[in-house]
Amino acid sequence: METQYLLGVFDSEEPMLAAFRKMKEQEIEIEDIFTPYPIHEVLENHGKKSKITIVGWFYGFFATIGVLAFLVYTAVIDWPLNYGGKPSNAFPSFLVITIILVIFSITILSLFTFAWRANLWPSNVKPIYHERATNDKFVILVNKEKVDEVKASKVMKETGATEVIEK
Amino acid sequence: MYNTELRGPLILGNKSLNQITEDITAPLYARPKFWWIVGLGISSTLMLFGAWAIYVTISTGIGTWGVNNTVGWGWAIINFVWWIGIGHAGTAFSIFLLILRQEWRSSINRAAEAMTVVAVGCAALFPALHMGRIWNFFFIFPYPNTRGPLWVNYNSPLFWDFIAISAYLLISASFWYLGMIPDFATIRDNAKSKVKKAVYGFFAMGWRGSVGEWKRYEGLSYILGGIAAVLVVSVHSIVSTDFAVSVEPGWHTTIFPPYFVVGAIFSGFGMVMTLMIIMRKIYKLEDYITNAHLDKVAKILIFVSLIMGTAYMTEIFVAWYSGNEYEIFTFFHNRITGDFTIQFWGMVIFNAIVPQLMWFKKIRSNLLIVFLISIGINVGMWFERFNIVITSLTKNYLPSAWAEYSPTFVEVSIYLGTLGIFIFGVLLFFKYIPVIAISEVKAVNKHQVKGKKEKVTSETLTEK
């Protein structure tokens, strides 16, 4: 059977990081890395960028404008009501609702953005390359079409991979 | 990083990663224990009581409660504020400690957040029932209706409250679920039974722990952490404005928002303490929820208890200093002395005085005493809400308008019902969700092992 991927399986973080650094050095392209917990060196140096925090800021910015506009439209323009002679455009008390609803909007919108960008949704089935990558194994995945197979497997074995699997 | 031995280790026994997974997921695979089924039975009975009381309240009306024209807010509002307060711990715990990068949050945050979600749900029930005509509940949404459209009053703290509580419930639940996704994936990959694989696989949403997933996960955690920190403070400030904007003696003070927020964190941490001591005992999780964790929670309780004491004294001082006869009457003749002395002094003793015993290491490390103190804090905080709601309302301005208040069986049953919901929810959480955040604990474990190694080498160096 034709296999597409090469999996380097490591027992702990340090040898996996050693392999990661070495492969970066030798410019062997890494397809993906699966780890049981986030490892910051990998997240920062792997090359994948996430703009979710910036996007979150924009959600907040537009939500602020939207909520304030809604409050002003309903309470001042559409149907101003006299509550004990207080001004209809009660900006300070609008702020409370604005803060809460902006927090609410950012949460909902960035949750959906997260689900979309990280490709996660209920009952989603993605290929699981190594069953224990969510438990205690650290797995480096390379695409055999893009890299020199022999070189990659040599680096993995040198740095202490417990097994190198073709899949 | 957290390398010092001084404050005690966060995970005991040099665990391997696989062992962490097995230790924490063991209760999920085990058959339900006898105590669990008994607990489920008791809480279901309490919930049935609550359901009956809610039926009576809705079908007959608020007249079945002990509230009257003078004392318009009774047990419902006391319990609402009490539950919301308890619900604050989860988010306070997760969020503040996440932002401050305190690693010791990792063993406790999952359970604290579970507590939050259930407690806020219980809290939300009370104002909804207090509306009386609950079938007109949707009037509170600002929607284009056929009555004008008549929009809601955005200047009313009661409307702020509605917005804040619903947002808080949703956001704490999202944050909780987000943290569980990697752990559900772990269970999906480790479970033997096909049903478990399918169910947890459904909720794991295809998580594999890849770089892209972790990166966005961390980004989203910090977004939610940053904004929810604001939310925690603002929700209880808003609850306090329900009181503070009313011209009632004892309510109309500017100290209320910080006083309520601190009180909420205090009662929440008290409940966290109670729950953690029970949880580590029944699931034998002493290696993960170590004495060091409980010690830290105890220290926070001491500090917050001091703030509570200061707030009580400030209130009394300001009442006297204002020279306002109604304020002076409320504080000096209706709280410190008078009909409600038990509640007032109960509040002071349980919240401000007894927790101070934990300054002594001997008391702080005796878990039975700490457990009793934490229960005392929950009782004391209930008394505090009783003081605020009932003493101010029963005797305010005109003696001709004074009235007595005592709860009816229906009101008490609703409260028992929410206790049932809380216990039921926590029991389900114990059985079906990993009680400790597995992936986070693994990351903490790494630092622990690293720290130990560094320590050993430096010691051996000095010896040489």
XYZ file of C-alpha atoms in Angstrom:
631
model
C 0.000 0.000 0.000
C 1.260 3.452 -0.841
C 1.851 5.502 2.300
C 1.865 9.256 2.389
C 3.181 10.250 5.795
C 6.112 9.559 8.057
C 5.457 9.720 11.802
C 8.202 10.265 14.363
C 6.889 9.211 17.772
C 8.638 10.553 20.873
C 8.159 9.667 24.520
C 8.807 13.097 25.954
C 9.097 16.721 25.049
C 12.871 17.205 24.973
C 13.820 14.694 22.228
C 10.862 15.881 20.181
C 12.111 19.462 20.505
C 15.615 18.343 19.541
C 14.213 16.728 16.404
C 12.122 19.820 15.742
C 15.177 22.107 15.944
C 17.295 19.822 13.815
C 14.642 19.522 11.131
C 14.298 23.290 11.081
C 18.045 23.565 10.670
C 18.129 21.085 7.802
C 15.023 22.669 6.299
C 12.961 19.503 6.372
C 9.367 20.645 6.089
C 7.216 19.532 9.029
C 3.588 18.943 8.163
C 2.264 19.009 11.702
C 3.108 18.206 15.312
C 0.710 16.569 17.733
C 1.265 17.028 21.454
C -0.767 16.306 24.600
C -0.241 19.852 25.864
C 0.796 23.119 24.196
C 4.560 23.489 23.783
C 5.422 27.102 23.286
C 8.644 26.651 21.397
C 6.800 24.638 18.761
C 3.867 27.041 18.635
C 6.147 30.027 18.139
C 8.638 28.558 15.676
C 6.532 26.218 13.602
C 5.541 28.948 11.214
C 1.769 28.752 11.518
C 0.295 32.120 12.387
C -2.936 32.761 14.244
C -4.588 36.143 14.074
C -7.426 35.285 16.424
C -6.432 37.888 19.037
C -6.378 40.664 16.438
C -9.684 39.496 14.998
C -11.086 39.472 18.544
C -10.137 43.113 18.954
C -12.029 44.055 15.805
C -15.087 42.117 16.957
C -15.000 44.219 20.115
C -14.577 47.452 18.180
C -17.529 46.836 15.870
C -19.679 45.429 18.672
C -19.138 48.620 20.680
C -20.319 50.761 17.799
C -23.212 48.429 17.070
C -24.502 48.235 20.645
C -24.206 51.971 21.295
C -25.950 52.714 18.010
C -28.771 50.328 18.905
C -29.228 51.881 22.341
C -29.241 55.411 20.995
C -31.646 54.480 18.190
C -34.157 52.758 20.477
C -33.986 55.066 23.494
C -33.412 58.436 21.839
C -34.627 58.334 18.248
C -37.336 55.694 17.927
C -39.343 56.072 21.141
C -37.881 58.449 23.740
C -39.550 57.901 27.112
C -39.458 60.306 30.017
C -38.181 58.465 33.101
C -38.524 61.014 35.908
C -37.217 63.873 33.769
C -33.895 62.226 33.068
C -32.288 62.784 29.658
C -33.105 60.146 27.028
C -29.517 59.997 25.883
C -28.192 58.709 29.197
C -24.714 57.826 27.985
C -23.221 56.740 31.352
C -25.921 54.168 31.957
C -25.696 52.940 28.363
C -22.059 52.092 29.050
C -22.921 49.252 31.416
C -24.996 47.436 28.816
C -22.403 48.209 26.165
C -19.582 46.630 28.167
C -21.538 43.460 28.870
C -22.879 43.040 25.359
C -19.467 43.694 23.809
C -17.964 40.980 25.994
C -20.853 38.747 24.972
C -20.346 39.429 21.251
C -16.584 38.928 21.366
C -17.063 35.583 23.090
C -19.630 34.244 20.654
C -17.930 35.525 17.523
C -14.431 34.440 18.473
C -15.712 31.026 19.549
C -17.184 30.487 16.108
C -14.057 31.870 14.473
C -12.002 29.453 16.534
C -14.212 26.547 15.541
C -13.971 27.518 11.896
C -10.236 28.215 11.733
C -9.134 25.303 13.914
C -11.574 23.117 12.004
C -13.504 21.866 15.010
C -17.179 21.079 15.167
C -19.295 18.458 16.916
C -18.954 14.939 15.510
C -16.163 16.118 13.251
C -13.942 13.236 12.178
C -10.366 13.996 11.237
C -7.670 11.409 10.564
C -5.985 10.469 13.827
C -2.380 9.621 13.027
C -1.389 8.392 16.435
C -3.913 7.444 19.101
C -1.659 8.332 21.996
C -0.773 11.822 20.809
C -3.508 13.129 23.089
C -2.192 11.053 25.960
C 1.580 10.734 26.337
C 3.253 10.697 22.905
C 4.703 13.593 20.943
C 4.324 13.047 17.222
C 6.065 14.811 14.349
C 4.353 14.311 11.006
C 6.092 14.843 7.664
C 4.706 14.478 4.177
C 6.802 12.050 2.180
C 6.100 13.844 -1.077
C 7.576 17.084 0.194
C 10.676 15.882 2.011
C 13.535 13.471 1.675
C 12.159 10.425 3.478
C 15.499 8.898 4.423
C 16.890 12.140 5.765
C 13.815 12.844 7.864
C 13.674 9.399 9.387
C 17.411 9.577 10.137
C 16.969 12.854 12.063
C 14.051 11.422 14.022
C 15.946 8.289 14.991
C 19.090 10.231 15.900
C 17.229 12.528 18.249
C 15.554 9.669 20.050
C 12.261 8.782 18.422
C 10.964 5.557 19.918
C 9.482 4.568 16.614
C 9.176 5.890 13.077
C 5.980 4.789 11.406
C 4.895 5.070 7.809
C 1.280 5.869 7.351
C 8.473 29.515 36.549
C 7.320 27.790 39.649
C 10.439 25.975 40.817
C 10.636 26.745 44.497
C 10.208 23.982 47.039
C 9.225 26.501 49.686
C 5.530 26.524 48.829
C 5.211 22.802 48.359
C 4.937 20.803 45.151
C 1.840 21.072 42.949
C 1.896 17.453 41.770
C 3.254 14.703 43.963
C 4.884 11.425 43.040
C 6.740 12.071 39.750
C 3.865 11.014 37.505
C 4.325 9.897 33.936
C 2.019 11.505 31.396
C 0.087 8.298 30.864
C -0.380 7.897 34.589
C -1.864 11.387 34.858
C -4.406 10.472 32.190
C -5.253 7.211 33.919
C -5.514 8.711 37.410
C -7.856 11.471 36.340
C -10.039 9.493 33.959
C -10.391 6.466 36.274
C -13.743 7.640 37.784
C -15.196 7.929 34.273
C -14.685 4.267 33.532
C -15.509 2.917 36.990
C -18.996 1.732 37.899
C -20.998 4.350 39.810
C -20.318 4.062 43.520
C -22.995 3.636 46.174
C -22.574 7.149 47.599
C -22.955 8.577 44.109
C -26.321 6.897 43.580
C -27.465 7.923 47.071
C -26.386 11.506 46.345
C -28.282 11.430 43.078
C -31.372 10.168 44.923
C -31.213 12.872 47.581
C -30.623 15.660 45.088
C -33.441 14.411 42.851
C -35.795 14.454 45.830
C -34.764 18.032 46.596
C -35.305 18.952 42.959
C -38.789 17.433 43.062
C -39.572 19.621 46.075
C -38.312 22.621 44.147
C -40.351 21.684 41.082
C -43.492 21.436 43.200
C -42.798 24.848 44.762
C -42.192 26.400 41.367
C -45.464 24.905 40.137
C -47.309 26.427 43.112
C -45.592 29.789 42.593
C -46.465 29.953 38.918
C -49.996 28.533 39.098
C -51.112 30.497 42.192
C -48.743 33.458 42.296
C -46.199 35.265 44.440
C -48.868 35.420 47.167
C -47.720 31.948 48.203
C -44.461 33.541 49.346
C -43.948 35.452 52.592
C -43.144 38.710 50.827
C -45.452 41.707 51.293
C -45.711 45.343 50.276
C -42.968 46.463 52.646
C -40.630 43.528 52.292
C -40.895 43.037 48.545
C -37.684 41.051 48.293
C -37.438 37.939 50.418
C -35.588 34.673 50.225
C -35.638 34.706 46.437
C -33.317 37.686 46.220
C -31.165 36.539 49.141
C -30.623 33.218 47.409
C -30.139 34.828 44.027
C -27.272 36.959 45.352
C -25.900 34.006 47.327
C -25.778 31.690 44.303
C -24.322 34.356 42.061
C -21.644 34.922 44.682
C -20.767 31.236 44.733
C -20.780 31.265 40.968
C -18.089 33.906 40.941
C -15.338 31.673 42.212
C -14.986 29.570 39.098
C -14.384 32.476 36.835
C -12.373 34.398 39.388
C -10.238 31.337 39.859
C -9.685 30.512 36.224
C -9.464 33.954 34.816
C -7.507 35.953 37.353
C -5.048 33.146 37.907
C -4.782 32.519 34.154
C -3.952 36.142 33.506
C -1.484 36.178 36.395
C -0.038 32.902 35.035
C -0.374 31.065 38.312
C 0.177 27.419 37.565
C -1.517 26.185 40.693
C -4.882 26.999 39.163
C -4.612 23.984 36.877
C -5.775 21.291 39.274
C -8.732 23.254 40.548
C -10.068 25.393 37.713
C -12.175 22.693 36.022
C -14.183 21.928 39.167
C -14.473 25.605 40.082
C -15.844 26.409 36.635
C -18.303 23.521 36.821
C -19.496 24.960 40.104
C -19.870 28.366 38.471
C -22.034 27.157 35.638
C -24.408 25.229 37.913
C -24.561 27.992 40.547
C -25.299 30.721 38.021
C -28.049 28.560 36.564
C -29.560 28.221 40.055
C -29.250 31.966 40.587
C -30.981 32.851 37.329
C -34.050 30.897 38.414
C -34.882 33.297 41.268
C -35.351 36.647 39.515
C -37.257 34.841 36.756
C -39.690 33.401 39.312
C -39.839 36.694 41.197
C -41.261 38.339 38.085
C -44.530 36.667 38.997
C -45.866 36.288 35.485
C -43.012 34.278 34.135
C -44.855 33.643 30.876
C -44.289 37.317 30.053
C -40.557 36.870 30.569
C -39.764 37.798 26.985
C -40.953 41.386 27.630
C -37.492 42.050 29.020
C -35.829 41.543 25.631
C -35.462 44.736 23.615
C -37.302 43.537 20.511
C -39.482 45.444 18.032
C -42.853 44.711 19.631
C -46.436 45.697 18.893
C -46.618 47.979 21.933
C -45.052 50.965 20.225
C -42.435 49.510 19.813
C -41.846 50.254 23.452
C -38.206 49.564 24.280
C -36.906 48.582 27.691
C -35.478 51.076 30.172
C -31.709 50.984 29.745
C -31.239 53.043 32.912
C -32.612 50.292 35.113
C -30.146 48.086 37.019
C -32.717 45.290 36.816
C -32.310 45.249 33.048
C -28.521 45.417 33.409
C -28.809 42.477 35.726
C -30.709 40.405 33.188
C -28.093 41.128 30.516
C -25.192 40.509 32.861
C -26.451 37.211 34.261
C -27.293 35.746 30.861
C -23.958 36.843 29.426
C -22.140 35.483 32.436
C -23.851 32.108 32.231
C -23.061 31.764 28.556
C -19.469 32.952 28.770
C -18.528 30.847 31.776
C -20.064 27.817 30.098
C -18.114 28.504 26.870
C -14.871 28.958 28.728
C -15.479 25.740 30.617
C -16.247 23.811 27.442
C -13.243 25.215 25.604
C -10.972 23.886 28.343
C -12.567 20.465 28.091
C -12.073 19.923 24.341
C -8.497 18.513 24.592
C -9.531 16.288 27.497
C -12.518 14.909 25.597
C -10.111 14.034 22.790
C -7.894 12.223 25.290
C -10.865 10.170 26.476
C -11.952 9.501 22.895
C -8.508 8.065 22.116
C -8.176 6.073 25.336
C -11.664 4.756 26.073
C -12.296 1.075 25.464
C -16.068 1.182 25.078
C -17.534 2.173 21.728
C -20.283 4.293 23.247
C -17.771 6.380 25.210
C -15.600 6.766 22.117
C -18.556 8.019 20.102
C -19.972 10.365 22.756
C -16.679 11.943 23.804
C -15.598 11.980 20.166
C -18.692 13.998 19.332
C -17.826 16.618 21.938
C -14.103 16.570 21.183
C -15.021 18.024 17.780
C -12.096 16.369 16.034
C -9.375 17.691 18.317
C -5.954 16.153 17.672
C -3.555 18.456 19.492
C -1.969 19.792 16.313
C 0.020 23.004 16.183
C -2.759 24.993 14.576
C -5.308 23.823 17.138
C -3.129 24.554 20.166
C -2.111 27.925 18.834
C -5.681 29.106 18.300
C -6.759 27.473 21.531
C -4.246 29.515 23.475
C -5.196 32.675 21.601
C -8.861 32.153 22.375
C -8.135 31.332 26.042
C -6.409 34.651 26.450
C -9.171 36.574 24.678
C -11.842 34.979 26.858
C -9.625 35.347 29.923
C -9.068 39.030 29.322
C -12.687 39.926 28.726
C -14.163 37.595 31.333
C -11.997 39.234 34.006
C -13.897 42.442 33.280
C -17.147 40.511 33.287
C -16.591 38.944 36.729
C -16.104 42.339 38.289
C -18.946 43.974 36.411
C -21.591 41.270 36.968
C -21.539 41.503 40.720
C -21.158 45.285 40.630
C -24.365 45.302 38.615
C -26.063 43.015 41.135
C -25.051 45.487 43.830
C -26.536 48.417 41.912
C -29.915 46.650 42.155
C -29.630 47.665 45.801
C -27.418 50.728 45.709
C -29.641 52.857 43.455
C -32.673 52.379 45.731
C -33.135 55.006 48.382
C -33.248 52.550 51.275
C -31.249 52.926 54.482
C -28.336 50.507 54.421
C -28.459 50.108 50.623
C -27.799 53.563 49.291
C -24.020 53.529 49.609
C -21.142 53.787 47.166
C -19.207 50.960 48.832
C -21.667 48.411 47.478
C -20.038 47.404 44.155
C -16.561 46.555 45.542
C -18.138 45.140 48.686
C -20.316 42.788 46.644
C -17.523 41.730 44.300
C -15.205 40.878 47.177
C -18.046 39.125 49.003
C -18.750 37.068 45.904
C -15.148 36.005 45.534
C -15.059 35.196 49.245
C -18.112 32.944 49.197
C -16.993 31.374 45.928
C -13.553 30.506 47.241
C -15.214 29.170 50.385
C -17.323 26.839 48.254
C -14.272 25.863 46.165
C -12.513 24.900 49.374
C -15.483 22.809 50.551
C -15.764 21.056 47.203
C -12.023 20.440 46.770
C -11.659 18.831 50.176
C -14.551 16.484 49.382
C -13.379 15.796 45.834
C -9.746 14.948 46.621
C -10.921 12.677 49.413
C -13.467 10.619 47.474
C -11.413 10.347 44.295
C -8.063 10.037 46.085
C -6.657 12.935 44.082
C -4.306 14.038 46.866
C -1.407 13.861 44.410
C -2.978 16.501 42.174
C -4.907 18.672 44.604
C -2.076 18.811 47.085
C -1.912 20.415 50.482
C -0.030 23.217 48.728
C -3.144 24.011 46.668
C -5.440 24.101 49.668
C -2.890 26.181 51.541
C -2.977 28.800 48.801
C -6.772 28.913 48.760
C -6.726 29.267 52.550
C -4.328 32.202 52.330
C -6.586 33.917 49.800
C -9.524 33.356 52.141
C -7.645 35.011 55.020
C -6.882 38.037 52.905
C -10.390 38.384 51.491
C -11.835 37.888 54.963
C -9.845 40.930 56.102
C -11.370 42.957 53.281
C -14.830 41.756 54.341
C -14.180 42.877 57.915
C -13.002 46.255 56.676
C -16.119 46.617 54.538
C -18.418 45.820 57.493
C -16.645 48.373 59.660
C -16.678 50.969 56.908
C -20.434 50.584 56.497
C -21.034 51.042 60.203
C -18.627 53.966 60.416
C -20.202 55.754 57.469
C -23.686 55.210 58.912
C -22.590 56.896 62.116
C -20.509 59.595 60.426
C -23.317 60.555 58.051
C -25.469 61.530 61.014
C -28.477 60.298 59.094
C -30.979 59.009 61.615
C -32.367 56.296 59.314
C -28.891 54.956 58.542
C -27.992 55.035 62.221
C -31.242 53.273 63.117
C -30.666 50.544 60.516
C -27.108 49.786 61.514
C -27.168 50.364 65.254
C -30.717 49.429 66.225
C -31.739 46.933 63.574
C -28.503 45.057 62.884
C -25.958 45.326 65.736
C -28.807 45.290 68.254
C -32.489 44.589 67.715
C -34.420 41.805 65.990
C -31.691 40.600 63.661
C -28.680 40.285 65.963
C -28.218 36.577 65.228
C -27.899 37.194 61.501
C -25.655 40.231 61.931
C -23.247 38.693 64.417
C -23.356 35.378 62.565
C -22.170 37.227 59.485
C -19.373 39.042 61.332
C -18.166 35.954 63.175
C -18.242 33.529 60.241
C -16.870 35.914 57.630
C -14.539 38.300 59.384
C -13.384 36.615 62.589
C -13.297 32.803 62.270
C -11.323 32.696 58.957
C -8.573 34.660 60.718
C -7.757 31.462 62.624
C -6.121 30.268 59.403
C -3.175 32.581 60.049
C -1.884 29.671 62.125
C -0.242 27.023 59.988
C -1.436 24.301 62.341
C -5.065 25.225 61.764
C -4.560 25.857 58.059
C -3.147 22.380 57.538
C -5.855 20.628 59.540
C -8.314 19.887 56.788
C -11.240 19.122 59.068
C -11.057 22.574 60.643
C -10.520 24.222 57.250
C -13.541 22.322 55.929
C -15.685 23.550 58.816
C -14.450 27.116 58.342
C -15.330 26.962 54.643
C -18.849 25.753 55.445
C -19.046 28.580 57.994
C -18.115 31.073 55.296
C -21.001 29.889 53.118
C -23.417 30.223 56.032
C -21.959 33.609 56.944
C -22.328 34.896 53.411
C -25.956 33.774 53.387
C -26.466 35.767 56.597
C -24.835 38.788 54.960
C -27.371 38.749 52.128
C -30.166 38.250 54.643
C -28.947 41.315 56.530
C -28.819 43.445 53.443
C -32.179 42.411 52.014
C -34.351 41.938 55.081
C -33.132 44.380 57.741
C -33.231 47.353 55.417
C -36.692 46.539 54.082
C -38.561 45.564 57.262
C -37.971 48.846 59.068
C -37.118 51.724 56.758
C -38.746 55.156 57.106
C -42.315 55.281 58.411
C -42.959 53.018 61.406
C -46.523 52.645 60.136
C -45.131 50.918 57.057
C -42.898 48.516 58.972
C -43.607 44.846 58.461
C -42.348 41.458 59.497
C -41.069 38.862 57.098
C -40.685 35.136 57.366
C -40.393 32.732 54.450
C -43.172 30.287 53.644
C -42.682 26.611 52.931
C -42.872 27.335 49.206
C -39.950 29.757 49.323
C -37.853 27.380 51.388
C -38.657 24.553 48.975
C -37.454 26.554 46.002
C -34.183 27.123 47.822
C -33.921 23.407 48.622
C -34.670 22.721 44.970
C -31.716 24.838 43.844
C -29.500 23.041 46.361
C -30.712 19.841 44.706
C -29.853 21.198 41.249
C -26.399 22.153 42.481
C -25.643 18.764 44.037
C -27.111 16.958 41.021
C -25.011 19.001 38.610
C -21.827 18.513 40.588
C -22.443 14.746 40.812
C -22.956 14.474 37.059
C -19.785 16.494 36.579
C -17.870 14.097 38.861
C -19.013 11.089 36.876
C -18.906 12.196 33.255
C -16.267 14.895 32.933
C -12.602 14.683 33.938
C -12.588 16.635 37.210
C -9.106 18.022 36.605
C -7.900 19.627 33.378
C -5.674 16.806 32.103
C -3.729 18.698 29.462
C -3.023 21.629 31.782
C -1.845 19.398 34.598
C 0.523 17.682 32.170
C 2.095 21.016 31.303
C 2.488 21.837 35.006
C 4.000 18.400 35.606
C 6.666 19.165 33.024
C 7.761 22.288 34.890
C 7.735 20.418 38.171
C 10.016 17.689 36.881
C 12.281 20.261 35.272
C 12.469 22.275 38.467
C 13.458 19.213 40.434
C 16.260 18.378 38.040
C 17.654 21.892 38.167
C 17.538 21.825 41.924
C 19.402 18.539 42.138
C 22.152 19.742 39.832
C 22.687 23.007 41.679
C 22.867 21.150 44.990
C 25.348 18.651 43.666
C 27.392 21.520 42.286
C 27.690 23.223 45.657
C 28.619 19.922 47.238
C 31.424 19.499 44.752
